[in-house]
PDB file of C-alpha atoms and ligand atoms in Angstrom:
ATOM      1  CA  MET F1156     -93.659 138.070  60.248  1.00 61.00           C
ATOM      2  CA  SER F1157     -93.874 133.937  61.073  1.00 69.00           C
ATOM      3  CA  ASP F1158     -96.947 133.773  63.165  1.00 81.00           C
ATOM      4  CA  ARG F1159     -95.098 130.504  64.786  1.00 89.00           C
ATOM      5  CA  PRO F1160     -93.581 131.362  68.504  1.00 96.00           C
ATOM      6  CA  LEU F1161     -89.940 132.604  69.207  1.00 97.00           C
ATOM      7  CA  THR F1162     -88.331 130.225  70.411  1.00 98.00           C
ATOM      8  CA  TYR F1163     -84.158 129.581  70.885  1.00 98.00           C
ATOM      9  CA  GLY F1164     -83.296 128.450  68.164  1.00 98.00           C
ATOM     10  CA  SER F1165     -85.658 130.687  65.258  1.00 98.00           C
ATOM     11  CA  TYR F1166     -84.072 133.651  67.537  1.00 98.00           C
ATOM     12  CA  LEU F1167     -80.560 132.689  67.484  1.00 98.00           C
ATOM     13  CA  LYS F1168     -80.409 131.381  63.755  1.00 98.00           C
ATOM     14  CA  VAL F1169     -78.694 128.549  65.288  1.00 98.00           C
ATOM     15  CA  PRO F1170     -79.885 127.211  62.322  1.00 98.00           C
ATOM     16  CA  GLU F1171     -78.156 129.066  59.943  1.00 98.00           C
ATOM     17  CA  LEU F1172     -74.933 129.169  62.710  1.00 98.00           C
ATOM     18  CA  LEU F1173     -74.501 125.722  62.075  1.00 98.00           C
ATOM     19  CA  GLY F1174     -75.223 125.629  58.560  1.00 98.00           C
ATOM     20  CA  LEU F1175     -71.669 127.409  58.382  1.00 98.00           C
ATOM     21  CA  GLN F1176     -69.259 125.027  58.955  1.00 98.00           C
ATOM     22  CA  GLU F1177     -67.703 124.075  55.595  1.00 97.00           C
ATOM     23  CA  ASN F1178     -64.480 121.544  55.498  1.00 97.00           C
ATOM     24  CA  ARG F1179     -62.406 122.050  52.510  1.00 96.00           C
ATOM     25  CA  SER F1180     -59.721 118.768  53.346  1.00 95.00           C
ATOM     26  CA  ALA F1181     -62.195 115.672  51.226  1.00 94.00           C
ATOM     27  CA  PRO F1182     -62.932 113.196  53.829  1.00 95.00           C
ATOM     28  CA  ALA F1183     -63.336 115.718  55.935  1.00 96.00           C
ATOM     29  CA  HIS F1184     -59.757 115.753  58.285  1.00 97.00           C
ATOM     30  CA  HIS F1185     -60.997 115.524  62.236  1.00 98.00           C
ATOM     31  CA  ASP F1186     -59.824 118.592  63.253  1.00 98.00           C
ATOM     32  CA  GLU F1187     -60.491 120.760  60.544  1.00 98.00           C
ATOM     33  CA  PRO F1188     -63.974 121.588  61.738  1.00 98.00           C
ATOM     34  CA  LEU F1189     -62.056 123.163  65.520  1.00 98.00           C
ATOM     35  CA  PHE F1190     -60.006 125.028  62.806  1.00 98.00           C
ATOM     36  CA  ILE F1191     -62.940 126.867  61.128  1.00 98.00           C
ATOM     37  CA  ILE F1192     -65.309 126.620  64.508  1.00 98.00           C
ATOM     38  CA  ILE F1193     -62.569 128.732  66.489  1.00 98.00           C
ATOM     39  CA  HIS F1194     -61.905 130.791  63.831  1.00 98.00           C
ATOM     40  CA  GLN F1195     -65.165 131.742  63.269  1.00 98.00           C
ATOM     41  CA  VAL F1196     -65.702 132.089  67.872  1.00 98.00           C
ATOM     42  CA  TYR F1197     -63.063 134.528  67.644  1.00 98.00           C
ATOM     43  CA  GLU F1198     -64.646 136.859  65.165  1.00 98.00           C
ATOM     44  CA  LEU F1199     -67.466 136.581  66.469  1.00 98.00           C
ATOM     45  CA  TRP F1200     -66.457 137.650  69.680  1.00 98.00           C
ATOM     46  CA  PHE F1201     -63.689 140.390  67.149  1.00 98.00           C
ATOM     47  CA  LYS F1202     -67.414 142.269  66.537  1.00 98.00           C
ATOM     48  CA  LEU F1203     -68.916 142.332  69.600  1.00 99.00           C
ATOM     49  CA  MET F1204     -65.664 144.076  70.313  1.00 99.00           C
ATOM     50  CA  LEU F1205     -65.702 146.330  67.868  1.00 98.00           C
ATOM     51  CA  HIS F1206     -69.340 147.237  68.756  1.00 98.00           C
ATOM     52  CA  GLU F1207     -68.654 147.882  72.532  1.00 99.00           C
ATOM     53  CA  ILE F1208     -64.940 150.017  72.180  1.00 99.00           C
ATOM     54  CA  ASP F1209     -67.133 152.126  69.013  1.00 98.00           C
ATOM     55  CA  SER F1210     -69.969 152.977  71.757  1.00 98.00           C
ATOM     56  CA  ALA F1211     -66.789 153.248  74.255  1.00 99.00           C
ATOM     57  CA  VAL F1212     -65.326 155.856  71.335  1.00 98.00           C
ATOM     58  CA  GLU F1213     -69.195 157.940  71.715  1.00 98.00           C
ATOM     59  CA  LEU F1214     -69.678 158.035  75.210  1.00 98.00           C
ATOM     60  CA  LEU F1215     -66.222 160.099  75.980  1.00 98.00           C
ATOM     61  CA  GLY F1216     -66.910 162.290  73.247  1.00 98.00           C
ATOM     62  CA  ALA F1217     -69.738 163.378  75.781  1.00 98.00           C
ATOM     63  CA  ASP F1218     -67.471 163.045  78.463  1.00 98.00           C
ATOM     64  CA  ARG F1219     -69.207 160.040  80.016  1.00 98.00           C
ATOM     65  CA  VAL F1220     -66.013 158.409  81.726  1.00 98.00           C
ATOM     66  CA  GLY F1221     -67.743 155.907  83.814  1.00 98.00           C
ATOM     67  CA  GLU F1222     -70.305 154.189  81.280  1.00 98.00           C
ATOM     68  CA  ALA F1223     -67.159 154.436  78.701  1.00 99.00           C
ATOM     69  CA  THR F1224     -64.982 152.293  81.465  1.00 99.00           C
ATOM     70  CA  ARG F1225     -68.412 149.997  82.070  1.00 98.00           C
ATOM     71  CA  LEU F1226     -68.271 149.053  78.763  1.00 99.00           C
ATOM     72  CA  LEU F1227     -64.379 148.975  78.466  1.00 99.00           C
ATOM     73  CA  ARG F1228     -64.053 146.254  81.199  1.00 99.00           C
ATOM     74  CA  ARG F1229     -66.375 144.031  79.253  1.00 99.00           C
ATOM     75  CA  VAL F1230     -63.478 143.542  76.512  1.00 99.00           C
ATOM     76  CA  VAL F1231     -60.805 143.532  78.888  1.00 99.00           C
ATOM     77  CA  GLU F1232     -63.112 140.510  80.279  1.00 99.00           C
ATOM     78  CA  VAL F1233     -63.859 139.238  76.565  1.00 99.00           C
ATOM     79  CA  GLN F1234     -60.082 139.496  75.815  1.00 98.00           C
ATOM     80  CA  ARG F1235     -59.763 136.718  78.352  1.00 98.00           C
ATOM     81  CA  VAL F1236     -62.078 134.596  76.823  1.00 98.00           C
ATOM     82  CA  LEU F1237     -59.697 134.639  73.689  1.00 98.00           C
ATOM     83  CA  VAL F1238     -56.748 134.222  74.676  1.00 98.00           C
ATOM     84  CA  ALA F1239     -57.578 131.300  76.587  1.00 98.00           C
ATOM     85  CA  GLN F1240     -59.267 129.970  73.847  1.00 97.00           C
ATOM     86  CA  VAL F1241     -55.553 129.630  72.626  1.00 98.00           C
ATOM     87  CA  LYS F1242     -55.606 127.147  74.686  1.00 97.00           C
ATOM     88  CA  VAL F1243     -58.153 124.568  72.651  1.00 98.00           C
ATOM     89  CA  LEU F1244     -56.246 125.188  69.887  1.00 97.00           C
ATOM     90  CA  GLU F1245     -53.506 123.633  71.429  1.00 97.00           C
ATOM     91  CA  THR F1246     -54.952 120.309  71.242  1.00 98.00           C
ATOM     92  CA  MET F1247     -54.173 119.720  67.440  1.00 98.00           C
ATOM     93  CA  ARG F1248     -50.863 117.967  66.974  1.00 98.00           C
ATOM     94  CA  PRO F1249     -48.814 119.457  64.099  1.00 98.00           C
ATOM     95  CA  GLN F1250     -49.126 116.534  61.702  1.00 98.00           C
ATOM     96  CA  ASP F1251     -52.152 116.731  62.366  1.00 97.00           C
ATOM     97  CA  PHE F1252     -52.866 120.904  61.104  1.00 97.00           C
ATOM     98  CA  LEU F1253     -50.710 119.237  58.252  1.00 96.00           C
ATOM     99  CA  GLY F1254     -53.258 116.492  57.624  1.00 96.00           C
ATOM    100  CA  PHE F1255     -56.008 119.730  55.973  1.00 96.00           C
ATOM    101  CA  ARG F1256     -52.807 123.136  55.855  1.00 96.00           C
ATOM    102  CA  TYR F1257     -52.585 123.659  52.186  1.00 94.00           C
ATOM    103  CA  HIS F1258     -56.616 123.278  51.919  1.00 94.00           C
ATOM    104  CA  LEU F1259     -56.057 126.169  53.254  1.00 92.00           C
ATOM    105  CA  ASN F1260     -53.681 128.368  51.247  1.00 91.00           C
ATOM    106  CA  PRO F1261     -52.974 131.057  50.481  1.00 90.00           C
ATOM    107  CA  ALA F1262     -55.901 132.919  53.588  1.00 92.00           C
ATOM    108  CA  SER F1263     -54.541 133.876  56.508  1.00 94.00           C
ATOM    109  CA  GLY F1264     -55.245 134.678  60.135  1.00 94.00           C
ATOM    110  CA  PHE F1265     -53.595 137.738  58.707  1.00 93.00           C
ATOM    111  CA  GLN F1266     -56.676 138.817  56.287  1.00 93.00           C
ATOM    112  CA  SER F1267     -59.001 139.491  59.693  1.00 95.00           C
ATOM    113  CA  ILE F1268     -60.725 142.250  59.064  1.00 96.00           C
ATOM    114  CA  GLN F1269     -61.668 142.304  62.048  1.00 97.00           C
ATOM    115  CA  PHE F1270     -58.820 141.651  64.160  1.00 98.00           C
ATOM    116  CA  ARG F1271     -57.645 145.336  61.447  1.00 97.00           C
ATOM    117  CA  GLU F1272     -60.639 147.144  62.412  1.00 97.00           C
ATOM    118  CA  ILE F1273     -59.458 146.329  66.517  1.00 98.00           C
ATOM    119  CA  GLU F1274     -56.033 147.447  66.146  1.00 98.00           C
ATOM    120  CA  PHE F1275     -57.356 150.949  64.225  1.00 98.00           C
ATOM    121  CA  LEU F1276     -59.770 151.644  66.491  1.00 98.00           C
ATOM    122  CA  LEU F1277     -57.253 151.276  70.321  1.00 98.00           C
ATOM    123  CA  GLY F1278     -55.499 153.379  67.722  1.00 98.00           C
ATOM    124  CA  LEU F1279     -52.539 150.939  66.605  1.00 98.00           C
ATOM    125  CA  LYS F1280     -53.664 152.656  62.517  1.00 97.00           C
ATOM    126  CA  ASP F1281     -51.010 150.832  59.528  1.00 93.00           C
ATOM    127  CA  PRO F1282     -52.138 152.373  55.990  1.00 91.00           C
ATOM    128  CA  ARG F1283     -49.283 150.101  54.593  1.00 92.00           C
ATOM    129  CA  ILE F1284     -51.718 146.718  56.124  1.00 90.00           C
ATOM    130  CA  LEU F1285     -54.027 147.816  53.919  1.00 88.00           C
ATOM    131  CA  GLU F1286     -51.630 147.866  50.657  1.00 85.00           C
ATOM    132  CA  HIS F1287     -51.437 143.819  51.190  1.00 81.00           C
ATOM    133  CA  LEU F1288     -54.889 142.788  52.421  1.00 81.00           C
ATOM    134  CA  ARG F1289     -56.880 140.390  49.772  1.00 75.00           C
ATOM    135  CA  SER F1290     -60.196 140.742  50.640  1.00 80.00           C
ATOM    136  CA  GLU F1291     -63.824 142.239  49.373  1.00 85.00           C
ATOM    137  CA  PRO F1292     -63.396 145.276  48.003  1.00 89.00           C
ATOM    138  CA  GLU F1293     -66.915 146.367  50.990  1.00 92.00           C
ATOM    139  CA  GLU F1294     -64.542 145.168  53.681  1.00 92.00           C
ATOM    140  CA  THR F1295     -61.195 146.961  52.789  1.00 91.00           C
ATOM    141  CA  ALA F1296     -63.705 150.595  53.034  1.00 93.00           C
ATOM    142  CA  ARG F1297     -64.842 149.398  56.415  1.00 94.00           C
ATOM    143  CA  LEU F1298     -61.092 148.922  57.506  1.00 95.00           C
ATOM    144  CA  ALA F1299     -60.098 152.108  55.106  1.00 94.00           C
ATOM    145  CA  ALA F1300     -63.449 153.849  56.943  1.00 95.00           C
ATOM    146  CA  ARG F1301     -61.749 153.301  60.352  1.00 96.00           C
ATOM    147  CA  LEU F1302     -58.341 154.903  59.472  1.00 95.00           C
ATOM    148  CA  ALA F1303     -60.193 157.964  59.458  1.00 93.00           C
ATOM    149  CA  THR F1304     -62.318 158.248  61.989  1.00 96.00           C
ATOM    150  CA  PRO F1305     -60.798 159.055  65.846  1.00 97.00           C
ATOM    151  CA  SER F1306     -60.039 155.529  67.451  1.00 98.00           C
ATOM    152  CA  LEU F1307     -59.503 154.985  71.399  1.00 98.00           C
ATOM    153  CA  ALA F1308     -56.741 156.771  71.516  1.00 98.00           C
ATOM    154  CA  ASP F1309     -58.001 159.656  70.187  1.00 97.00           C
ATOM    155  CA  ALA F1310     -60.707 160.108  71.988  1.00 98.00           C
ATOM    156  CA  PHE F1311     -58.513 159.449  75.325  1.00 97.00           C
ATOM    157  CA  ALA F1312     -56.414 162.292  74.699  1.00 95.00           C
ATOM    158  CA  ALA F1313     -59.201 164.539  73.922  1.00 95.00           C
ATOM    159  CA  LEU F1314     -60.598 163.932  77.282  1.00 96.00           C
ATOM    160  CA  LEU F1315     -57.506 164.884  78.430  1.00 95.00           C
ATOM    161  CA  ARG F1316     -57.316 167.875  77.273  1.00 93.00           C
ATOM    162  CA  ARG F1317     -60.826 168.683  77.879  1.00 94.00           C
ATOM    163  CA  ARG F1318     -60.192 168.232  81.592  1.00 92.00           C
ATOM    164  CA  HIS F1319     -56.389 169.246  81.722  1.00 85.00           C
ATOM    165  CA  PRO F1320     -55.876 172.078  79.381  1.00 77.00           C
ATOM    166  CA  GLU F1321     -52.246 171.967  79.555  1.00 74.00           C
ATOM    167  CA  ALA F1322     -52.281 168.620  78.339  1.00 69.00           C
ATOM    168  CA  ALA F1323     -52.049 169.922  74.759  1.00 70.00           C
ATOM    169  CA  GLY F1324     -49.619 168.755  72.344  1.00 68.00           C
ATOM    170  CA  GLU F1325     -49.003 165.067  71.778  1.00 65.00           C
ATOM    171  CA  ASP F1326     -45.150 166.057  74.145  1.00 72.00           C
ATOM    172  CA  ARG F1327     -48.175 166.942  76.815  1.00 87.00           C
ATOM    173  CA  GLN F1328     -50.327 163.793  77.657  1.00 92.00           C
ATOM    174  CA  LEU F1329     -47.260 162.552  79.494  1.00 93.00           C
ATOM    175  CA  GLU F1330     -47.382 164.920  81.889  1.00 92.00           C
ATOM    176  CA  ALA F1331     -51.190 164.824  82.150  1.00 93.00           C
ATOM    177  CA  LEU F1332     -51.047 161.473  82.770  1.00 95.00           C
ATOM    178  CA  VAL F1333     -48.729 161.971  85.589  1.00 94.00           C
ATOM    179  CA  ALA F1334     -50.335 164.792  87.026  1.00 92.00           C
ATOM    180  CA  ILE F1335     -53.818 162.176  87.147  1.00 94.00           C
ATOM    181  CA  TYR F1336     -51.263 158.965  87.980  1.00 96.00           C
ATOM    182  CA  GLU F1337     -49.683 160.967  90.581  1.00 95.00           C
ATOM    183  CA  ALA F1338     -53.338 162.295  92.423  1.00 94.00           C
ATOM    184  CA  PRO F1339     -55.282 159.468  92.562  1.00 94.00           C
ATOM    185  CA  GLU F1340     -58.651 160.769  94.858  1.00 96.00           C
ATOM    186  CA  ALA F1341     -58.539 163.728  92.609  1.00 94.00           C
ATOM    187  CA  HIS F1342     -59.347 161.700  88.874  1.00 95.00           C
ATOM    188  CA  ALA F1343     -60.773 158.277  90.258  1.00 97.00           C
ATOM    189  CA  ASP F1344     -62.528 158.336  87.194  1.00 97.00           C
ATOM    190  CA  LEU F1345     -59.750 159.277  84.776  1.00 97.00           C
ATOM    191  CA  LEU F1346     -57.296 156.543  86.615  1.00 97.00           C
ATOM    192  CA  ALA F1347     -60.164 153.816  86.496  1.00 98.00           C
ATOM    193  CA  LEU F1348     -60.685 154.603  82.705  1.00 98.00           C
ATOM    194  CA  ALA F1349     -56.490 154.440  82.109  1.00 98.00           C
ATOM    195  CA  GLU F1350     -56.459 150.990  83.956  1.00 98.00           C
ATOM    196  CA  VAL F1351     -58.753 150.144  81.849  1.00 98.00           C
ATOM    197  CA  LEU F1352     -57.586 151.029  78.723  1.00 98.00           C
ATOM    198  CA  LEU F1353     -53.631 149.641  79.553  1.00 98.00           C
ATOM    199  CA  ASP F1354     -55.499 146.012  80.668  1.00 98.00           C
ATOM    200  CA  ILE F1355     -56.548 146.295  76.715  1.00 99.00           C
ATOM    201  CA  ASP F1356     -53.348 146.826  75.679  1.00 98.00           C
ATOM    202  CA  GLU F1357     -52.166 144.399  77.514  1.00 98.00           C
ATOM    203  CA  ASN F1358     -54.706 141.836  77.229  1.00 98.00           C
ATOM    204  CA  LEU F1359     -53.504 142.632  72.582  1.00 98.00           C
ATOM    205  CA  SER F1360     -50.196 141.530  73.598  1.00 98.00           C
ATOM    206  CA  ILE F1361     -51.042 138.594  75.746  1.00 98.00           C
ATOM    207  CA  TRP F1362     -52.784 137.228  73.130  1.00 98.00           C
ATOM    208  CA  ARG F1363     -50.183 138.008  70.210  1.00 98.00           C
ATOM    209  CA  ALA F1364     -47.575 136.457  72.333  1.00 98.00           C
ATOM    210  CA  HIS F1365     -49.849 132.928  72.514  1.00 98.00           C
ATOM    211  CA  HIS F1366     -50.376 132.854  69.173  1.00 98.00           C
ATOM    212  CA  VAL F1367     -47.335 133.142  67.895  1.00 98.00           C
ATOM    213  CA  GLN F1368     -46.100 130.934  70.512  1.00 98.00           C
ATOM    214  CA  MET F1369     -48.941 128.865  69.720  1.00 98.00           C
ATOM    215  CA  VAL F1370     -48.487 128.914  66.091  1.00 98.00           C
ATOM    216  CA  GLU F1371     -44.182 127.494  66.820  1.00 98.00           C
ATOM    217  CA  ARG F1372     -45.939 124.315  68.139  1.00 97.00           C
ATOM    218  CA  MET F1373     -47.626 123.806  65.088  1.00 97.00           C
ATOM    219  CA  ILE F1374     -45.916 125.013  62.266  1.00 97.00           C
ATOM    220  CA  GLY F1375     -42.157 125.128  63.663  1.00 97.00           C
ATOM    221  CA  ALA F1376     -40.264 128.057  61.394  1.00 97.00           C
ATOM    222  CA  ARG F1377     -42.261 126.849  58.675  1.00 97.00           C
ATOM    223  CA  ARG F1378     -43.749 129.848  56.041  1.00 96.00           C
ATOM    224  CA  GLY F1379     -47.118 131.287  57.150  1.00 95.00           C
ATOM    225  CA  THR F1380     -50.289 129.909  54.905  1.00 93.00           C
ATOM    226  CA  GLY F1381     -50.996 134.087  54.558  1.00 92.00           C
ATOM    227  CA  GLY F1382     -47.219 134.188  52.976  1.00 91.00           C
ATOM    228  CA  SER F1383     -45.008 135.393  55.639  1.00 94.00           C
ATOM    229  CA  GLU F1384     -42.024 134.659  57.433  1.00 96.00           C
ATOM    230  CA  GLY F1385     -44.584 132.848  59.758  1.00 97.00           C
ATOM    231  CA  VAL F1386     -43.363 132.913  63.475  1.00 98.00           C
ATOM    232  CA  ALA F1387     -40.346 135.787  63.139  1.00 98.00           C
ATOM    233  CA  TYR F1388     -43.131 138.013  61.022  1.00 97.00           C
ATOM    234  CA  LEU F1389     -45.733 137.636  64.117  1.00 98.00           C
ATOM    235  CA  GLN F1390     -42.427 138.055  66.522  1.00 98.00           C
ATOM    236  CA  SER F1391     -41.792 141.191  64.642  1.00 98.00           C
ATOM    237  CA  THR F1392     -45.862 142.374  65.970  1.00 97.00           C
ATOM    238  CA  LEU F1393     -44.790 142.153  69.989  1.00 98.00           C
ATOM    239  CA  PRO F1394     -44.204 145.307  70.805  1.00 97.00           C
ATOM    240  CA  LYS F1395     -47.362 147.277  69.715  1.00 98.00           C
ATOM    241  CA  ARG F1396     -49.122 149.969  71.763  1.00 98.00           C
ATOM    242  CA  ALA F1397     -51.705 151.410  71.610  1.00 98.00           C
ATOM    243  CA  PHE F1398     -51.102 153.456  74.154  1.00 98.00           C
ATOM    244  CA  PRO F1399     -47.644 153.781  74.566  1.00 97.00           C
ATOM    245  CA  ASP F1400     -48.003 156.877  77.346  1.00 96.00           C
ATOM    246  CA  LEU F1401     -49.872 154.428  79.567  1.00 98.00           C
ATOM    247  CA  TRP F1402     -46.581 152.235  79.074  1.00 98.00           C
ATOM    248  CA  ARG F1403     -44.665 155.693  80.316  1.00 96.00           C
ATOM    249  CA  VAL F1404     -46.209 156.534  82.817  1.00 96.00           C
ATOM    250  CA  ARG F1405     -45.006 153.873  85.241  1.00 97.00           C
ATOM    251  CA  THR F1406     -40.956 155.238  84.423  1.00 96.00           C
ATOM    252  CA  ARG F1407     -42.218 158.939  85.395  1.00 94.00           C
ATOM    253  CA  ILE F1408     -44.371 158.349  88.672  1.00 94.00           C
ATOM    254  CA  GLY F1409     -43.520 158.423  92.146  1.00 90.00           C
ATOM    255  CA  GLN F1410     -40.136 159.512  93.690  1.00 69.00           C
ATOM    256  CA  GLU F1411     -36.904 157.845  93.833  1.00 68.00           C
ATOM    257  CA  PRO F1412     -35.755 157.452  97.125  1.00 64.00           C
ATOM    258  CA  ALA F1413     -32.565 159.670  97.967  1.00 62.00           C
TER     259      ALA F1413
HETATM  260  C1  HEM V2099     -53.658 126.556  63.068  1.00 91.77           C
HETATM  261  C2  HEM V2099     -53.622 127.596  64.096  1.00 91.77           C
HETATM  262  C3  HEM V2099     -52.432 128.511  63.410  1.00 91.77           C
HETATM  263  C4  HEM V2099     -51.678 128.981  62.945  1.00 91.77           C
HETATM  264  C5  HEM V2099     -50.856 128.107  62.196  1.00 91.77           C
HETATM  265  C6  HEM V2099     -51.704 130.531  62.929  1.00 91.77           C
HETATM  266  C7  HEM V2099     -50.546 130.722  61.770  1.00 91.77           C
HETATM  267  C8  HEM V2099     -49.779 132.571  61.813  1.00 91.77           C
HETATM  268  C9  HEM V2099     -49.420 133.282  60.917  1.00 91.77           C
HETATM  269  C10 HEM V2099     -48.192 132.186  60.465  1.00 91.77           C
HETATM  270  C11 HEM V2099     -49.134 134.118  60.449  1.00 91.77           C
HETATM  271  C12 HEM V2099     -47.790 135.035  59.390  1.00 91.77           C
HETATM  272  C13 HEM V2099     -49.205 135.761  58.876  1.00 91.77           C
HETATM  273  C14 HEM V2099     -48.580 134.602  57.136  1.00 91.77           C
HETATM  274  O1  HEM V2099     -48.471 134.584  56.646  1.00 91.77           O
HETATM  275  O2  HEM V2099     -50.653 133.849  57.580  1.00 91.77           O
HETATM  276  C15 HEM V2099     -50.494 134.319  61.634  1.00 91.77           C
HETATM  277  C16 HEM V2099     -51.309 136.054  61.870  1.00 91.77           C
HETATM  278  C17 HEM V2099     -52.043 136.173  61.953  1.00 91.77           C
HETATM  279  N1  HEM V2099     -53.339 135.325  62.622  1.00 91.77           N
HETATM  280 FE1  HEM V2099     -53.103 133.072  63.061  1.00 91.77          FE
HETATM  281  N2  HEM V2099     -52.889 131.108  63.431  1.00 91.77           N
HETATM  282  C18 HEM V2099     -53.571 130.146  63.570  1.00 91.77           C
HETATM  283  C19 HEM V2099     -54.648 130.620  64.415  1.00 91.77           C
HETATM  284  C20 HEM V2099     -55.626 131.809  64.500  1.00 91.77           C
HETATM  285  C21 HEM V2099     -56.356 131.888  65.672  1.00 91.77           C
HETATM  286  C22 HEM V2099     -57.347 131.252  65.907  1.00 91.77           C
HETATM  287  C23 HEM V2099     -57.209 132.703  64.847  1.00 91.77           C
HETATM  288  C24 HEM V2099     -58.521 133.804  65.779  1.00 91.77           C
HETATM  289  C25 HEM V2099     -58.286 134.609  65.159  1.00 91.77           C
HETATM  290  C26 HEM V2099     -55.853 133.850  64.758  1.00 91.77           C
HETATM  291  C27 HEM V2099     -55.370 134.864  63.406  1.00 91.77           C
HETATM  292  C28 HEM V2099     -54.530 135.760  63.985  1.00 91.77           C
HETATM  293  C29 HEM V2099     -54.190 136.878  63.172  1.00 91.77           C
HETATM  294  C30 HEM V2099     -55.285 138.361  63.605  1.00 91.77           C
HETATM  295  C31 HEM V2099     -52.885 137.419  62.334  1.00 91.77           C
HETATM  296  C32 HEM V2099     -52.239 138.845  61.774  1.00 91.77           C
HETATM  297  C33 HEM V2099     -51.826 139.208  63.278  1.00 91.77           C
HETATM  298  C34 HEM V2099     -50.937 140.179  63.317  1.00 91.77           C
HETATM  299  O3  HEM V2099     -50.743 140.557  61.536  1.00 91.77           O
HETATM  300  O4  HEM V2099     -50.345 140.558  63.696  1.00 91.77           O
HETATM  301  N3  HEM V2099     -55.336 132.771  63.858  1.00 91.77           N
HETATM  302  N4  HEM V2099     -51.732 133.735  62.063  1.00 91.77           N
END
């Protein structure tokens, strides 16, 4: 421990943080710092999201629904920032990106381990992702561990089974949700949680949609640096849902007028 008093910079490790942006273009392209910083900022927010969702899973396991919901609301607000950030990137012109894009090859956002951890932790577990990833062994191991640990969707399903024993069995979860949505005052805490989960799912979809639109604006129909078809591949991910029953329940509740 140093005997110097703590400062803003030493507490937050600002000098180290500011030393982490290394242009690969030489001479440095004007827009490469934007590209590096925006990705690094995303990764920092991803780290916080994982921290909050991990805690929420644990809290749900202990039936602390209100506290889990509070932390998940924070995740929703972070996601709003993530969506808004896409606009900052759109201030870059396609020709600017082309000016340094070849230096990134074959790196791609596809390889963001934390993004995949978030997907797996929410409940979108796809073991094929592990086969297609090029990353450090310890990162791959971290992601593989996520496959084996209960997701937020699992924790929510287990909570529903505890509170609505008639909801045991996958196909019964939807029935429990119908009961909750149709008697909101009797299940206020579960309903608040369900709506926050839906917000998280919706914000992830909105991010995917904004990202693919931005990608089309930037590279048109070119292939991705990660080797995918690019925009066509990203469009195929748009229907992903971590909490499909929370979308289905909308069709089931309420009476149709006779
Ligand atoms: C100029 C900016 C960007 C372009 C042109 C771009 C392009 C692409 C493309 C083409 C893919 C498909 C995989 C591939 O073949 O490479 C992809 C995937 C992805 N990108 Fe970006 N991207 C950009 C910025 C970002 C930013 C700022 C993030 C924030 C972390 C990001 C995160 C991701 C993620 C997570 C995937 C995987 C999506 C999935 O498989 O569901 N991208 N990107």
